[in-house]
Short mmCIF file of C-alpha atoms and ligand atoms in Angstrom, two decimals:
data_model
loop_
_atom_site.label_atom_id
_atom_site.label_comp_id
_atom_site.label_asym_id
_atom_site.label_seq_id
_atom_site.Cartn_x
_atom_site.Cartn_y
_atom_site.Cartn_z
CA UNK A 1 0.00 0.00 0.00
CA UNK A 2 1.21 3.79 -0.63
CA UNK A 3 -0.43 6.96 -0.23
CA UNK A 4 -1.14 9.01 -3.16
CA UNK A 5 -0.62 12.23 -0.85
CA UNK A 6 1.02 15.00 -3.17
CA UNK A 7 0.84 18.52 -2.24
CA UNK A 8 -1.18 20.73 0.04
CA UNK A 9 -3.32 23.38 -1.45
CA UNK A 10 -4.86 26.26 -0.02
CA UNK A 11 -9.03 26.11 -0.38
CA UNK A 12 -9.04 29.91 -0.86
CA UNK A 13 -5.96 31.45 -3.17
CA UNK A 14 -4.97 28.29 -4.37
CA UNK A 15 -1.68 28.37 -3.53
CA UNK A 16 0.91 24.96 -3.48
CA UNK A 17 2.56 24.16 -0.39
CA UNK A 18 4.76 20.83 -0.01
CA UNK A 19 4.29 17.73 2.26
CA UNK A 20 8.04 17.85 3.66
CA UNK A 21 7.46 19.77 6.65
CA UNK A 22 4.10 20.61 9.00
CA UNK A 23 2.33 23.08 7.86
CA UNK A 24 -0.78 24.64 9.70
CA UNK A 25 -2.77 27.23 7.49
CA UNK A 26 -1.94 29.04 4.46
CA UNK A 27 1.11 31.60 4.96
CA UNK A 28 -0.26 33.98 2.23
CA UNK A 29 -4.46 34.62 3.33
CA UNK A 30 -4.14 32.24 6.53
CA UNK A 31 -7.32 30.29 5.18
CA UNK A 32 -8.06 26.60 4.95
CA UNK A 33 -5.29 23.62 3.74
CA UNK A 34 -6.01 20.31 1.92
CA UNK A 35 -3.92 17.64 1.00
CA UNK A 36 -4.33 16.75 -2.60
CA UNK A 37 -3.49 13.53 -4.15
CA UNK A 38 -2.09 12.03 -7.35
CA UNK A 39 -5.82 10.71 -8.14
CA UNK A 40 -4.99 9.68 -11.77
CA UNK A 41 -2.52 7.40 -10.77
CA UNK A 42 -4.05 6.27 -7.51
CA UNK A 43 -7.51 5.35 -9.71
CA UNK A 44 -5.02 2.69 -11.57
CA UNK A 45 -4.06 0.72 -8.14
CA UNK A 46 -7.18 0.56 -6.30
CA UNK A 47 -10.76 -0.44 -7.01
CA UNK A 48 -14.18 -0.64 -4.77
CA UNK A 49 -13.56 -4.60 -4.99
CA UNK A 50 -10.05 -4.32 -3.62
CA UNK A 51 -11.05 -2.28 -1.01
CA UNK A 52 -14.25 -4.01 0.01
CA UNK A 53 -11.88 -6.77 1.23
CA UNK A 54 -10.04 -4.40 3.76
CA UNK A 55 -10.52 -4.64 7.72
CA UNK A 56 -13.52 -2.45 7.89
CA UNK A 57 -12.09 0.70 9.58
CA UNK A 58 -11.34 4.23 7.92
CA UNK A 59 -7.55 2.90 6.86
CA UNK A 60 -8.88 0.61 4.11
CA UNK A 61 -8.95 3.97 2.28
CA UNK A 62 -5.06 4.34 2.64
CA UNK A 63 -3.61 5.48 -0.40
CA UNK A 64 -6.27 8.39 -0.29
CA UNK A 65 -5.30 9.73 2.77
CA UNK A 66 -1.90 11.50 3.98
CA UNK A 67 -0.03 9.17 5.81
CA UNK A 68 3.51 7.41 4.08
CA UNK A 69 4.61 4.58 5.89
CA UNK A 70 1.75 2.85 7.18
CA UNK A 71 4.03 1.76 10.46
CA UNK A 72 3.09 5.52 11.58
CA UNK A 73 -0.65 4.65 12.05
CA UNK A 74 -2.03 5.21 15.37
CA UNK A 75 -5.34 3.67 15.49
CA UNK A 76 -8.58 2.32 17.97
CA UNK A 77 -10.32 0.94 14.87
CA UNK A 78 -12.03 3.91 14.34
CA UNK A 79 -14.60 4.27 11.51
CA UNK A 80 -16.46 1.83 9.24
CA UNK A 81 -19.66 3.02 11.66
CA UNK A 82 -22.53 0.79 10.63
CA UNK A 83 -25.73 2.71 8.63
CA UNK A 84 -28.71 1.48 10.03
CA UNK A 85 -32.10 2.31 8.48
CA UNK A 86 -34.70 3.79 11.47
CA UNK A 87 -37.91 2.72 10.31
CA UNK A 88 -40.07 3.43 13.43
CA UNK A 89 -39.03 7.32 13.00
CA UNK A 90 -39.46 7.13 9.45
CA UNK A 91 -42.76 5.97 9.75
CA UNK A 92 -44.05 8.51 12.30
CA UNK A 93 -42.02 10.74 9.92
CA UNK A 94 -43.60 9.39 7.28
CA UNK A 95 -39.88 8.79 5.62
CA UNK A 96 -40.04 5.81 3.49
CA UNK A 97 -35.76 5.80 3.04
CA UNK A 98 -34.46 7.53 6.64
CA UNK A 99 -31.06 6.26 7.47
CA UNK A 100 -28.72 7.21 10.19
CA UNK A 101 -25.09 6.90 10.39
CA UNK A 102 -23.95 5.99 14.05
CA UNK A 103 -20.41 7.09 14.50
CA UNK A 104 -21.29 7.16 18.68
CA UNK A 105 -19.68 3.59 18.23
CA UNK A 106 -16.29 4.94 17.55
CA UNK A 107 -13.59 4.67 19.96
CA UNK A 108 -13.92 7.74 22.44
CA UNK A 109 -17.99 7.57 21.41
CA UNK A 110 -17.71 10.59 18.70
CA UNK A 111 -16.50 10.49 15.35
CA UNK A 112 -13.55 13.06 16.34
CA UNK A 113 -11.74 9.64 16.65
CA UNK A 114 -11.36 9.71 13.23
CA UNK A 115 -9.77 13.60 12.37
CA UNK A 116 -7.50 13.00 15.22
CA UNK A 117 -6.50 9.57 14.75
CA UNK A 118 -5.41 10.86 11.16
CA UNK A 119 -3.67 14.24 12.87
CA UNK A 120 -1.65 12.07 14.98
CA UNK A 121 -0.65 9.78 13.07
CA UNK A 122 0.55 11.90 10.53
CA UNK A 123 2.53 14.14 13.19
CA UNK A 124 4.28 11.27 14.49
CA UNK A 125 5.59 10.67 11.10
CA UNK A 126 7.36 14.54 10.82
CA UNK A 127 8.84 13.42 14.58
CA UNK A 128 6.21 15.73 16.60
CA UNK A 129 5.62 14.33 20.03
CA UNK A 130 3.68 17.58 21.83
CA UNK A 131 0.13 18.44 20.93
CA UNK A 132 -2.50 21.32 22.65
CA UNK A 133 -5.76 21.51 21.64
CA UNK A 134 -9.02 23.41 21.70
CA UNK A 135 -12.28 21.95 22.44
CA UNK A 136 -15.44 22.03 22.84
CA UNK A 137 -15.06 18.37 25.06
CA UNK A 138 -14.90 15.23 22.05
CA UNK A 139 -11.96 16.76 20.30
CA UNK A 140 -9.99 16.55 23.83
CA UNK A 141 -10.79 12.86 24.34
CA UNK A 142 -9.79 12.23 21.49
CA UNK A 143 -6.32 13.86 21.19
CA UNK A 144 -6.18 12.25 24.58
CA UNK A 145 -6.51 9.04 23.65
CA UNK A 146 -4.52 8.94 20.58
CA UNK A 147 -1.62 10.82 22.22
CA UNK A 148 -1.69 8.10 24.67
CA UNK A 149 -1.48 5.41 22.42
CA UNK A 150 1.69 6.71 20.54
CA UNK A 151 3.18 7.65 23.67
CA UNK A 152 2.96 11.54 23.78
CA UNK A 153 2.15 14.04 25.38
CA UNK A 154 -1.16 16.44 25.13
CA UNK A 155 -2.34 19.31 26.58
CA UNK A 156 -6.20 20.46 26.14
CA UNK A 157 -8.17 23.57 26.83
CA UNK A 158 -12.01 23.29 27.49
CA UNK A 159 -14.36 25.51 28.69
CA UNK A 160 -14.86 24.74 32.45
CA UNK A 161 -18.54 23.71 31.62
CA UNK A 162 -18.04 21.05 29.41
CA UNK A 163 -19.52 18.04 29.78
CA UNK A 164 -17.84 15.92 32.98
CA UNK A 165 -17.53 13.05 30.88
CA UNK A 166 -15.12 14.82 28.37
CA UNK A 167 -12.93 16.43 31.79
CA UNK A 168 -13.11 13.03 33.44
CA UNK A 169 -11.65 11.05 30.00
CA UNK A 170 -9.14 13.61 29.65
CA UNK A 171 -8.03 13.30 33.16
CA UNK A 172 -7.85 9.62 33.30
CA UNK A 173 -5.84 9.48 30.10
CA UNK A 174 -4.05 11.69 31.73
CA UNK A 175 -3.64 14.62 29.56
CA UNK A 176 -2.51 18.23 30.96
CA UNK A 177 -5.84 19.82 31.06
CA UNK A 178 -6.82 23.45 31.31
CA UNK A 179 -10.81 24.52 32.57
CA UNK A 180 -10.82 27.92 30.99
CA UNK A 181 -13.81 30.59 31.81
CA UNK A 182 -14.61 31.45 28.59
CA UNK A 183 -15.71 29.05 25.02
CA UNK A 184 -13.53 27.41 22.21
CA UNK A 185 -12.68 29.91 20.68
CA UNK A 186 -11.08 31.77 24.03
CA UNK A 187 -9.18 28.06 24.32
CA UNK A 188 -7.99 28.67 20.85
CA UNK A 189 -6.02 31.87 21.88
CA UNK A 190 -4.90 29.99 24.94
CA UNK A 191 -3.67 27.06 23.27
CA UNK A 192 -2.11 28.66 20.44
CA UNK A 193 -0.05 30.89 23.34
CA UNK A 194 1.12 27.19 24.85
CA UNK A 195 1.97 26.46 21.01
CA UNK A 196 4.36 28.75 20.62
CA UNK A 197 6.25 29.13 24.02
CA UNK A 198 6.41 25.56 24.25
CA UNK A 199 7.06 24.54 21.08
CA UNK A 200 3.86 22.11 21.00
CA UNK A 201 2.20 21.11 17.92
CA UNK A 202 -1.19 23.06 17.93
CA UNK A 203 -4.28 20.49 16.26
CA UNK A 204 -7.12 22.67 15.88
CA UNK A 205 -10.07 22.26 13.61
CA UNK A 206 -8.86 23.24 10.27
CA UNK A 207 -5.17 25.22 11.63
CA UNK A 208 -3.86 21.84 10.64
CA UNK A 209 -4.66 20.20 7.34
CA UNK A 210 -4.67 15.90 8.41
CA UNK A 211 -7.94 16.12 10.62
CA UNK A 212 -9.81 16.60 7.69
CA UNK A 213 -8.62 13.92 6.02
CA UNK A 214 -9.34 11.47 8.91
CA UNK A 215 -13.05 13.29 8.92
CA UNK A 216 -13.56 12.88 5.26
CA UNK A 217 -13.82 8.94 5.50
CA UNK A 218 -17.49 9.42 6.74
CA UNK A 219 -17.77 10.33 2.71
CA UNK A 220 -15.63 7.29 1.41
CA UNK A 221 -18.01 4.82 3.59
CA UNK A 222 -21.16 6.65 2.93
CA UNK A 223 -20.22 5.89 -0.95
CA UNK A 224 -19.16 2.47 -0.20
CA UNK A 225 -21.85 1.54 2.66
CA UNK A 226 -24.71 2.67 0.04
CA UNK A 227 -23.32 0.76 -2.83
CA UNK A 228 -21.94 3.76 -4.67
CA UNK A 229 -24.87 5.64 -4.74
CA UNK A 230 -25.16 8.62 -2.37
CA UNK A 231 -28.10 10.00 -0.35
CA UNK A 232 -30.29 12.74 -1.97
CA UNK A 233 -30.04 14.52 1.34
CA UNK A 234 -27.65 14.27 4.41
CA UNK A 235 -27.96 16.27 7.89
CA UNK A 236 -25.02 16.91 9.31
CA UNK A 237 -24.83 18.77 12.72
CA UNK A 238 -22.31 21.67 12.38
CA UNK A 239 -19.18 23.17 14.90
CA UNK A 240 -16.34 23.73 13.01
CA UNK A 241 -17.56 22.13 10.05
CA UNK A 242 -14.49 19.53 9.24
CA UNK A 243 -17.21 16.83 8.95
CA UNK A 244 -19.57 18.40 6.34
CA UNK A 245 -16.53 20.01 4.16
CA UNK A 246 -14.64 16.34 4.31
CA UNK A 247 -17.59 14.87 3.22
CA UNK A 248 -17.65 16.86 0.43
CA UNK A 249 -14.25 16.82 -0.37
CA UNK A 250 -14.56 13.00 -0.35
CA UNK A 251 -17.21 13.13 -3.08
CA UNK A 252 -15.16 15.43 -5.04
CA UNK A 253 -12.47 12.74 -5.04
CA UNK A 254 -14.86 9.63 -5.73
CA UNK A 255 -15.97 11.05 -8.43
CA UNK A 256 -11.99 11.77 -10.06
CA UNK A 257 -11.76 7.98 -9.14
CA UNK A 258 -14.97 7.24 -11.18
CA UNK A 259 -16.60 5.27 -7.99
CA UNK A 260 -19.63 7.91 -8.24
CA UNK A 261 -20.80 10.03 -10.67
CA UNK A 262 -21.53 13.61 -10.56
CA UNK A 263 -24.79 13.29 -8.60
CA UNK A 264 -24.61 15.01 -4.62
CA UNK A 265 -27.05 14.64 -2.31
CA UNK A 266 -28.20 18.04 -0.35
CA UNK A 267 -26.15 19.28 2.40
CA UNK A 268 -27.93 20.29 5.10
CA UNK A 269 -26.27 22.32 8.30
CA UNK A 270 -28.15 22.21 11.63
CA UNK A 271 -27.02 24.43 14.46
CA UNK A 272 -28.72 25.31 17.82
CA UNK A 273 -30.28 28.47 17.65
CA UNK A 274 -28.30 29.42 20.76
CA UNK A 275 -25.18 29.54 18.28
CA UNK A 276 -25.83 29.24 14.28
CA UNK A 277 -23.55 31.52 13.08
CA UNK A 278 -23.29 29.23 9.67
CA UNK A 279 -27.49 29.29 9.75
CA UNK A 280 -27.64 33.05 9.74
CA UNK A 281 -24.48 33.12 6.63
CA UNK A 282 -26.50 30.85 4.87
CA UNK A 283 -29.70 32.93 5.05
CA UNK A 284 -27.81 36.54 4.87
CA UNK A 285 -26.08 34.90 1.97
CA UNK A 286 -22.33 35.76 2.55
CA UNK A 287 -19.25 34.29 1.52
CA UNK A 288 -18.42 34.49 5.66
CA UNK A 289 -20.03 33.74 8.87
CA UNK A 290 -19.44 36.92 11.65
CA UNK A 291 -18.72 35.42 15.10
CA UNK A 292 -21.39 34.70 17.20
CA UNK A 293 -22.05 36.68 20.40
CA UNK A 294 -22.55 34.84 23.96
CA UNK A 295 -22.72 30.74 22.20
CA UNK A 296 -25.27 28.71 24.52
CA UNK A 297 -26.24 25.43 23.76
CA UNK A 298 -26.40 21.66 25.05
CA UNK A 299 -25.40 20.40 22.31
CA UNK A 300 -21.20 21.29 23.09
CA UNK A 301 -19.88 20.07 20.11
CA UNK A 302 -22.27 22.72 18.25
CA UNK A 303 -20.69 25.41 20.51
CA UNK A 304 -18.45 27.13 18.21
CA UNK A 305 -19.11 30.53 18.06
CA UNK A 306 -16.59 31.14 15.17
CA UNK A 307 -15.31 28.30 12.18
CA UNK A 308 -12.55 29.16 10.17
CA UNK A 309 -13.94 26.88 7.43
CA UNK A 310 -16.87 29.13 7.45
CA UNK A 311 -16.66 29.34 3.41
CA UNK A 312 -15.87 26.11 2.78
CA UNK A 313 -19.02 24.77 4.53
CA UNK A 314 -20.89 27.54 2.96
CA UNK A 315 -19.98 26.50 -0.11
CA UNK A 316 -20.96 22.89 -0.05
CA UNK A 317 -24.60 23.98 1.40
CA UNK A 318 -24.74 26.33 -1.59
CA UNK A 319 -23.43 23.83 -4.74
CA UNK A 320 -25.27 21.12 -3.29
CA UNK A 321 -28.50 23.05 -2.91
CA UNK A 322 -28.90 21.93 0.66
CA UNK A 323 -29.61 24.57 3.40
CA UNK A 324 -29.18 25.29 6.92
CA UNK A 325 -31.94 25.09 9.90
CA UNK A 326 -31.50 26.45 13.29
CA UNK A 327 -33.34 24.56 15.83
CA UNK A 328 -34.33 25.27 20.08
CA UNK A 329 -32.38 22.84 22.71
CA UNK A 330 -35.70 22.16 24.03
CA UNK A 331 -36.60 20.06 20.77
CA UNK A 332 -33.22 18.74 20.82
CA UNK A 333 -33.18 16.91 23.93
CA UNK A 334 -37.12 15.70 22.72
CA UNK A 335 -35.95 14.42 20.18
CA UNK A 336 -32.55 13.16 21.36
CA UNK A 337 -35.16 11.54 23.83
CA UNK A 338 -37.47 10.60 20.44
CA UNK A 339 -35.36 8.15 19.22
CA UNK A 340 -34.00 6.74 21.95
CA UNK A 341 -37.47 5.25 22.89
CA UNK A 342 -38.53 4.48 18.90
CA UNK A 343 -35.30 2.98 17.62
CA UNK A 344 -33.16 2.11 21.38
CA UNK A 345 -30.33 4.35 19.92
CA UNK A 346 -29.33 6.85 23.23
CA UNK A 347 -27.70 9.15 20.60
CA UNK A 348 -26.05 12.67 21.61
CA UNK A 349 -28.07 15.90 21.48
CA UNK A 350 -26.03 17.09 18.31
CA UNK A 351 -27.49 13.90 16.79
CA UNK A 352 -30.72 14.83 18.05
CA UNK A 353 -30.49 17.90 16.64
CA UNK A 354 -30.54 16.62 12.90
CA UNK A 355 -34.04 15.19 13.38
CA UNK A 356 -35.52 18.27 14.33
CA UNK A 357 -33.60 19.03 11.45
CA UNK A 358 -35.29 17.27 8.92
CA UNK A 359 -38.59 17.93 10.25
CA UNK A 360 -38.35 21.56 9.86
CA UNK A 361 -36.57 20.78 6.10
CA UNK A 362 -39.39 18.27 5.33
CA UNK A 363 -42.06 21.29 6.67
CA UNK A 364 -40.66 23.74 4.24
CA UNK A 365 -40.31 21.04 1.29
CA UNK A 366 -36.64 21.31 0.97
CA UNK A 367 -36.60 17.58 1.89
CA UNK A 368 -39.02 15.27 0.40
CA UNK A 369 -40.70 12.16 1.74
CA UNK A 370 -39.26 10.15 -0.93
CA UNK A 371 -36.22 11.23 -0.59
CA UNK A 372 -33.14 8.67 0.36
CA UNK A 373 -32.58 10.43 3.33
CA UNK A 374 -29.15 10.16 5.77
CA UNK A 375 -28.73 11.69 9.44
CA UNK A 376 -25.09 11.99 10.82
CA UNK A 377 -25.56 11.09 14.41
CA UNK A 378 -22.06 12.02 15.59
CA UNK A 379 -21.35 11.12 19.20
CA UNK A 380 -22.84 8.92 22.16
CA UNK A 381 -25.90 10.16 24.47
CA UNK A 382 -23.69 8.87 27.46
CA UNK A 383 -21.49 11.48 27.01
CA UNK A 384 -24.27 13.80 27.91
CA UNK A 385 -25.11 12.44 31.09
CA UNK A 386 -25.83 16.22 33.22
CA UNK A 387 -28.37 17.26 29.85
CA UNK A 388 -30.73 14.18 31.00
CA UNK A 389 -32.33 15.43 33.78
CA UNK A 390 -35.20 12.41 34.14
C1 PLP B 401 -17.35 18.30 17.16
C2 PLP B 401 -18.71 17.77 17.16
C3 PLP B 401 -19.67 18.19 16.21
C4 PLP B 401 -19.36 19.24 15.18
O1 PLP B 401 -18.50 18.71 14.22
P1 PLP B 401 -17.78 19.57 13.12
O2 PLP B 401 -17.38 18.59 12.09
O3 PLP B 401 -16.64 20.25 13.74
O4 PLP B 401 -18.79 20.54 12.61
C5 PLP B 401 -20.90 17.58 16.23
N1 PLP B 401 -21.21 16.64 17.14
C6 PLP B 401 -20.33 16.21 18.07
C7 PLP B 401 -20.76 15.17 19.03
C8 PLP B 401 -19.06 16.75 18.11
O5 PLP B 401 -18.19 16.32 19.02
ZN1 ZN B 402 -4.19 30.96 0.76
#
């Protein structure tokens, strides 16, 4: 196996970097990296058939992701999340084709596993052994975790009131952890300080171009789980956005290998309405989202008052004709609550939050009945456990 990893290019000017040495975001307009790959060549060594026979985790897409010698892999088995159809809501719903991708099952129960194990793994291979991080609570677990398991060191920044599951994991992995008074994006500043005075290698969402990559392999198994034919609409609950940009950017690059053709589904965004900055972009149609003021929601991962992918998840909502919904965290813990009791799935509240989702979007007709419909349930209800009050 090799990786067809090439260059890095920025998402905004367009500018080449190489793949010799770390890189975080573009030097000229500080936007957005992606690694690109040598698709036309890559397209001659590997097939769906050769691939179906892979262990099913998120490396059997190796050559298209970043990392050279396969020996620097630091994995849980992340990915390869099952797709399981949820008839019971469909029918209340009315949905005759309503899917749900669980990626709660993923080691540290959120699909964060995934960006991080790919960020790690590919900063063990330029010799980095010191990472700080942001988050808004399943990013830090999973640094944690995956620092642990190559034997290195982290240090994480959380808002004090993150969930106590996400402090507790961190502190039994035993990460250096910093309660901050203030939300991710204060952590940012914080971290990024630590960065540079200690020379620690700074992973946050989209500073760093790997996580992306590791996030993008919801995409690749969403083509290969469905038989290589996409959704006409997915739901995707939105922070920082790496998971609804890498899906896209994994279409993109199906499509170069010929496994799909042209055809997207929707992108939808859904953000509590106590912080949709990428909602209100969407609506106000600008290129940018502003930052938004005094971020309050139960749904932590959807905490993020400020994404510097803002454009890029813009832009799929906008090519793919999807949309964006704000919805109340009183009908996301109902239905968080909803489905637990139709389909015994105890999902997280950012999960809930796409079914309120696609109730509004099937109210306004932007989704259809008909319509093969996926939700991207992206973490574990357990995680939650102060939100459940009875
Ligand atoms: C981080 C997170 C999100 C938001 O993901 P992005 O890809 O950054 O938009 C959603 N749900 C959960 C559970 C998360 O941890
Ligand atoms: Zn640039």
């Amino acid at each position: 196996m090799r990786s067809f990893l090439t260059h890095l290019e920025c998402t905004y000017c367009k500018t080449i970097f190489s793949i010799e040495k770390p890189l975080r975001t573009c030097s000229k307009c500080s936007k957005v990296l992606y690694p690109r790959y040598d698709i036309e060549n890559a397209k001659k060594e590997i097939t769906p058939a050769k691939i179906s026979t892979r262990t099913p985790n998120m490396w059997r897409y190796f050559e298209m992701l970043p990392i050279i010698n396969p020996d620097n892999i630091i994995t849980l088995g992340e990915g390869f999340t099952p797709i399981l159809p949820i008839n019971n809501l469909g029918r209340q719903l009315e949905c005759s084709n309503l899917f749900i991708k669980d990626e709660g099952i993923n080691p540290t129960s959120s699909f964060k596993a995934r960006g991080l194990s790919a960020a790690v793994s590919k900063a063990k291979e330029f010799g980095i052994t010191k990472f700080t991080i942001p988050s808004a609570g399943n990013a830090a677990g999973a640094l944690a975790a995956y620092c642990a398991r190559g034997g290195m060191k982290s240090n994480i920044f959380m808002p004090k009131d993150t969930p106590i599951a996400n402090i507790k994991e961190v502190s039994i992995i035993g990460s250096d952890l910093t309660l901050i008074d203030g939300l991710i994006n204060d952590a940012g500043k914080l971290s990024q300080e630590k960065a540079e005075k200690e020379n620690l290698f700074d992973v946050s969402t989209l500073k760093e171009p790997y996580r992306v990559e590791g996030k993008k392999t919801m995409g690749y198994e969403i083509a290969e789980q469905m038989n290589w034919k996409l959704p006409d609409s997915i739901i995707y609950p939105t922070g920082g956005g790496t998971g609804i940009v890498g899906m896209w950017k994994a279409f993109d690059e199906l499509e170069q290998l010929g496994w799909i053709d042209s055809k997207r589904p929707k992108m939808f965004c859904v953000q509590s309405s106590g912080c949709a900055p990428i909602v209100k972009a969407f609506l106000e149609k600008t290129e940018f989202a502003e930052p938004w003021k005094n971020a309050k929601t139960i749904a932590s991962g959807l905490r993020v008052p400020v994404a510097i992918g803002d454009y890029l998840i813009l832009d799929a909502l906008r090519s793919s004709n999807g949309g964006a919904v704000a919805v109340e965290d009183e009908d996301i813990l109902l239905e968080t609550k909803l489905i637990a009791k139709l389909e015994g799935m105890f999902i997280c509240p950012e999960g809930g939050a796409t079914i309120k989702g696609l109730k509004i979007l099937l109210d306004k007709g932007q989704i259809s009945t008909d319509e093969n419909i996926l939700l991207l349930n992206t973490g574990t209800g357990l995680k939650y456990l102060d939100i459940f009050k009875d």
